[in-house]
XYZ file of C-alpha atoms in Angstrom:
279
model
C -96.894 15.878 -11.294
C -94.678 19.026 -10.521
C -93.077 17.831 -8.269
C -91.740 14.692 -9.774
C -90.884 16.941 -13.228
C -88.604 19.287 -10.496
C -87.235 16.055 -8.902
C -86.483 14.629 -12.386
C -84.880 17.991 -13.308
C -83.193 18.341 -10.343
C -81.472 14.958 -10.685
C -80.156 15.612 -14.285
C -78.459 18.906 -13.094
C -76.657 17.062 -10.382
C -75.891 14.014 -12.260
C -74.300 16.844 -14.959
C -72.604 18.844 -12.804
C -71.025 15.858 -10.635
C -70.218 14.873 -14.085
C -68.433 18.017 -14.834
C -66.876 18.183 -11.469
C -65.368 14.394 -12.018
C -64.045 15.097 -15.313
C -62.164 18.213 -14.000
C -60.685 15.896 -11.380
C -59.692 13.538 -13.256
C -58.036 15.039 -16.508
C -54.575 16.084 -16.157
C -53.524 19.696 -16.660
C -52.085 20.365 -20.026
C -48.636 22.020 -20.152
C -50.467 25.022 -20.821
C -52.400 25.313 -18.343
C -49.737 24.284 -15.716
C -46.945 26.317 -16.547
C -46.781 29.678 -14.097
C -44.377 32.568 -14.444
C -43.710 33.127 -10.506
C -41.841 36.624 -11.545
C -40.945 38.465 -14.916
C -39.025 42.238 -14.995
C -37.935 43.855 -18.346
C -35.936 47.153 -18.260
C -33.114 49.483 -19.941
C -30.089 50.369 -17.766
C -30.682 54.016 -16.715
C -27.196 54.943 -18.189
C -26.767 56.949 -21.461
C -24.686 55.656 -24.002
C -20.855 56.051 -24.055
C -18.697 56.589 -26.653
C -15.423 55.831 -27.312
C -13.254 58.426 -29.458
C -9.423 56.313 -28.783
C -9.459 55.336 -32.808
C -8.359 57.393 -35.471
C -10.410 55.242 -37.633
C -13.555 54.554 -36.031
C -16.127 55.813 -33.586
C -17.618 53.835 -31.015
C -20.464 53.830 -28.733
C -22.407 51.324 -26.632
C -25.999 51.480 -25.290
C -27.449 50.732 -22.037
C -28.655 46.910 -22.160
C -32.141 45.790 -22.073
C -32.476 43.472 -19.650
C -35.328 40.232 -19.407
C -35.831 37.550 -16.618
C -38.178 35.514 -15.712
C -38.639 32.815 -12.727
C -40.984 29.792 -14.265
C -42.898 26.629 -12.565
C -43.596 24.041 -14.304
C -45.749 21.408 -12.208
C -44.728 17.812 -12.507
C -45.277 16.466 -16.215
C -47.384 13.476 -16.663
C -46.407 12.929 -20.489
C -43.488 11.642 -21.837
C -42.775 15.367 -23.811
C -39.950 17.760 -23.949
C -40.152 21.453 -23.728
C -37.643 24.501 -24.353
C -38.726 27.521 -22.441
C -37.078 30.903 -23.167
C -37.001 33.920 -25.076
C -37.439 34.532 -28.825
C -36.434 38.120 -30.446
C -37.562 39.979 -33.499
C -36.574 43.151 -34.699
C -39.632 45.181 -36.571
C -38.407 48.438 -36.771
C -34.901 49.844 -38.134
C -33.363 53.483 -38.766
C -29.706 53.498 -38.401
C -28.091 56.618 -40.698
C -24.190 58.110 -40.302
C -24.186 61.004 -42.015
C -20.877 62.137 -43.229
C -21.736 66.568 -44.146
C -22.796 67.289 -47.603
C -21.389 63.791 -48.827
C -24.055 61.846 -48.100
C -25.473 59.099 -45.906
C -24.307 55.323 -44.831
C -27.196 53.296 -43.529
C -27.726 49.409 -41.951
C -30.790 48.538 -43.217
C -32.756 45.476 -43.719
C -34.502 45.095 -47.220
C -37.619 42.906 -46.564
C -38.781 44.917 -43.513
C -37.604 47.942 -45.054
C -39.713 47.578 -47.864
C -43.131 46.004 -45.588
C -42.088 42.554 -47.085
C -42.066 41.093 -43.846
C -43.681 42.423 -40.518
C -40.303 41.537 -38.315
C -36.870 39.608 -38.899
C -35.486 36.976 -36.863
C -32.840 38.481 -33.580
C -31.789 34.951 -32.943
C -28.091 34.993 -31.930
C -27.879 32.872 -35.838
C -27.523 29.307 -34.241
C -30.473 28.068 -31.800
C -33.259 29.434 -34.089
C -35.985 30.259 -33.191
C -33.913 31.327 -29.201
C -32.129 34.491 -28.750
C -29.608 32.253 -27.395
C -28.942 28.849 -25.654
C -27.395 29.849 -22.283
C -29.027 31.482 -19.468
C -31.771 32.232 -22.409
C -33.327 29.037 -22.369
C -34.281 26.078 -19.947
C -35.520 22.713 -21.436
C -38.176 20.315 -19.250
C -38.152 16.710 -20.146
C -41.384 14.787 -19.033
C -42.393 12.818 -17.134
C -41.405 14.479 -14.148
C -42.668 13.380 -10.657
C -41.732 16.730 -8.789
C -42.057 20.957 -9.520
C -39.352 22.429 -11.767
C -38.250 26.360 -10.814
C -35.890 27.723 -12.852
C -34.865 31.133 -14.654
C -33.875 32.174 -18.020
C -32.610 35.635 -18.993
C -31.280 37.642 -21.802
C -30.037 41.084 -22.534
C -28.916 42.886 -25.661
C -27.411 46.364 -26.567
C -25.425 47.864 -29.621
C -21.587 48.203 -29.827
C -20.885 48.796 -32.830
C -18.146 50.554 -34.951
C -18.456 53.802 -37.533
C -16.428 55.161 -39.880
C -14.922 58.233 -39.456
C -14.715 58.899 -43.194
C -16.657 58.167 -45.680
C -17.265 54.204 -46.645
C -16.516 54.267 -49.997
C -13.601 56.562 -49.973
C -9.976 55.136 -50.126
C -9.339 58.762 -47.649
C -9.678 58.486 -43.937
C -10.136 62.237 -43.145
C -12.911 62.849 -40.782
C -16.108 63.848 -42.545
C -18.801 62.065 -40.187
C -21.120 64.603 -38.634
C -24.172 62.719 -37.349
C -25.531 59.444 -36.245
C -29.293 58.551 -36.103
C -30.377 54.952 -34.746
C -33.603 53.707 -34.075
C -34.966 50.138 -33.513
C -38.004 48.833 -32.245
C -37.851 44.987 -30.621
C -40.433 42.526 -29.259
C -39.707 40.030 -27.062
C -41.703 36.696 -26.434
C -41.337 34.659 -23.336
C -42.197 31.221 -24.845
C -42.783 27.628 -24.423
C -42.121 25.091 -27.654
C -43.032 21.447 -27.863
C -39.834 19.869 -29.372
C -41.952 16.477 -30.980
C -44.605 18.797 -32.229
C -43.545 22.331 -32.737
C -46.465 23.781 -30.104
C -45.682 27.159 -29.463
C -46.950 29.321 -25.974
C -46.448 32.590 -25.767
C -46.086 33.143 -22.142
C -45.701 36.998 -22.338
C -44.648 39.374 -24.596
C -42.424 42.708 -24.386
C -41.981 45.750 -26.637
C -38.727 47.998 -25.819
C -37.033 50.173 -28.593
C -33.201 51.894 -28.530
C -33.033 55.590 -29.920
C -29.849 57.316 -30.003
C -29.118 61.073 -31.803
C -25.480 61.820 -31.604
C -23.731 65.188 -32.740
C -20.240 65.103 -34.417
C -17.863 67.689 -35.053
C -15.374 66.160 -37.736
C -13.254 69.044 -36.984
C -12.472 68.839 -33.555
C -9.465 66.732 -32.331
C -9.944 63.304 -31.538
C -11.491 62.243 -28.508
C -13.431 65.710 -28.199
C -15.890 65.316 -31.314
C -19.222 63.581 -30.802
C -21.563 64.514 -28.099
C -24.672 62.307 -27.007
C -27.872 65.121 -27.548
C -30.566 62.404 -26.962
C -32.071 60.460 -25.541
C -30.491 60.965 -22.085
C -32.346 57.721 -20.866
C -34.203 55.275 -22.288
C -37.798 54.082 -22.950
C -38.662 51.532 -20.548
C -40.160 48.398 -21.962
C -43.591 47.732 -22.095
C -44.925 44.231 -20.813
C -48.140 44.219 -22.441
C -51.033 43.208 -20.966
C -52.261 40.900 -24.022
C -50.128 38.485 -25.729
C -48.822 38.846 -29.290
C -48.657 36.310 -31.621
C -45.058 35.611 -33.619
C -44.875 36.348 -36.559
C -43.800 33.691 -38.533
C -40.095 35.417 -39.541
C -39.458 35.545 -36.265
C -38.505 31.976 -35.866
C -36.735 30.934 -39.579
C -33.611 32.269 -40.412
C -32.148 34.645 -41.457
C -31.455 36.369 -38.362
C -31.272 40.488 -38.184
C -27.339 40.350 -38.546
C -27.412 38.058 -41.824
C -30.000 39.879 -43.226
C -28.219 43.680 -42.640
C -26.803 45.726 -45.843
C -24.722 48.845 -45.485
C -25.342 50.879 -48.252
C -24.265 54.342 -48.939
C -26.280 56.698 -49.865
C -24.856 59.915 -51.745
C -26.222 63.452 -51.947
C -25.760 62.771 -55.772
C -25.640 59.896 -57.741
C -26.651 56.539 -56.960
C -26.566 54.007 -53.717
C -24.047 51.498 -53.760
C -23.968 48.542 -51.478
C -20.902 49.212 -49.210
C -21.584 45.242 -47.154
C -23.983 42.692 -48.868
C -25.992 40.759 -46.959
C -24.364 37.235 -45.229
C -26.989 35.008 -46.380
């Protein structure tokens, strides 16, 4: 009688696990589970910000660029469904202060994240939401496809922007700017959306930030007044190990530029709004 109960037994396990086996055969991989990033490298040029002193009106400086690539293969696609793969950026930190002596302070900032409205803002290039951009930044795969498709898509971003040697709000352009503070925090998704149905993969995700502290001497001629203190070099950016979901600003306008104010921000008296927000 044991013996036919372990025959019996034995027979529903292998009918089961042929079962199993067969199904795994036979089902087609989802687009998920097909998709493989061959190679991926993030990183921040190792040289320090420049600046440019050759206006009498403003100071400029540009950062080292963060850099992100990554080689994809995307196995032959049995349904008849189109992909964009690329990379999506969202700002969730911002402190960004010119301080012009005892006169006060000009600052970009961004209200809702500011103020813990929102967790992190859009850093779409303001077109191609939810992409950073539409170039090398993103690669599209339109099913069905009967052979492998290898391809790369890459971004990079940095600041360049222009300050004030006076105050905003002043008519006067005598130099008065002493200081300026900037520091941003970014993450980066590597992702893969369903254009009929809005699926979103996160492939990977990357943290970097930008800090910069420069010195100014308003005093000095031009061309001899600001001096870099720190950083030197940059943070390199983390790939983390464990995926983070989007949050859902990060892929509805309005982007990170739209969404900027300058205000300025006396010693006395009250802020005023110098440039209102685009959208």
């Amino acid at each position: 009688m044991a013996s036919h109960c372990w025959t019996f037994l034995w027979t529903v396990l292998l009918f089961n696990a042929m079962g199993c086996i067969q199904s795994i055969r036979c089902k087609p991989k989802s687009f998920r589970d097909s998709i493989v990033i061959l190679e991926l490298n993030a990183t921040i040029d190792s040289n320090p910000t420049s600046i440019d002193e050759t206006s009498g009106v403003v100071l400029r400086y540009r950062t080292p660029h963060f850099r992100a690539n990554a080689r994809i293969l995307v196995p032959p696609v049995a349904a008849k469904e189109t992909w964009t793969i690329g990379w999506i950026q969202a700002c969730n930190h911002m402190e960004f202060f010119n301080t012009y002596g005892d006169k006060g302070m000009s600052s970009w900032e961004l209200p809702d994240l500011r103020d813990g409205k929102i967790q992190a803002i859009s850093d779409s290039d303001g077109v191609n939401y939810p992409w950073y951009g539409n170039t090398t930044e993103t690669c599209t795969v339109i099913g069905p496809t009967k052979k492998d498709s290898k391809f790369v898509v890459s971004m990079n971003d940095n600041f360049y922007p222009s300050v004030t040697w006076g105050v905003p709000v002043s008519d006067s352009n005598v130099p008065q700017l002493s200081s300026i503070f900037r520091d941003q925090s970014f993450t980066t998704w590597l992702v893969a959306i369903n254009q009929a149905t809005s699926e979103t993969l996160v492939l990977q995700t990357i943290r970097w930030r930008m800090r910069l502290d420069i010195k100014v001497d308003p005093e000095k001629p031009l061309g001899q007044r600001a001096v870099l203190k720190e950083p030197v070099a940059q943070e390199q950016p983390q790939i983390l190990g464990k995926n983070e979901p989007i949050p859902p600003n990060a892929m509805v306008k309005p982007n990170a530029n739209d969404a900027q104010v300058l205000m300025w921000r006396p010693k006395t008296g009250d802020p005023v709004v110098v440039i209102p927000p685009k959208y």
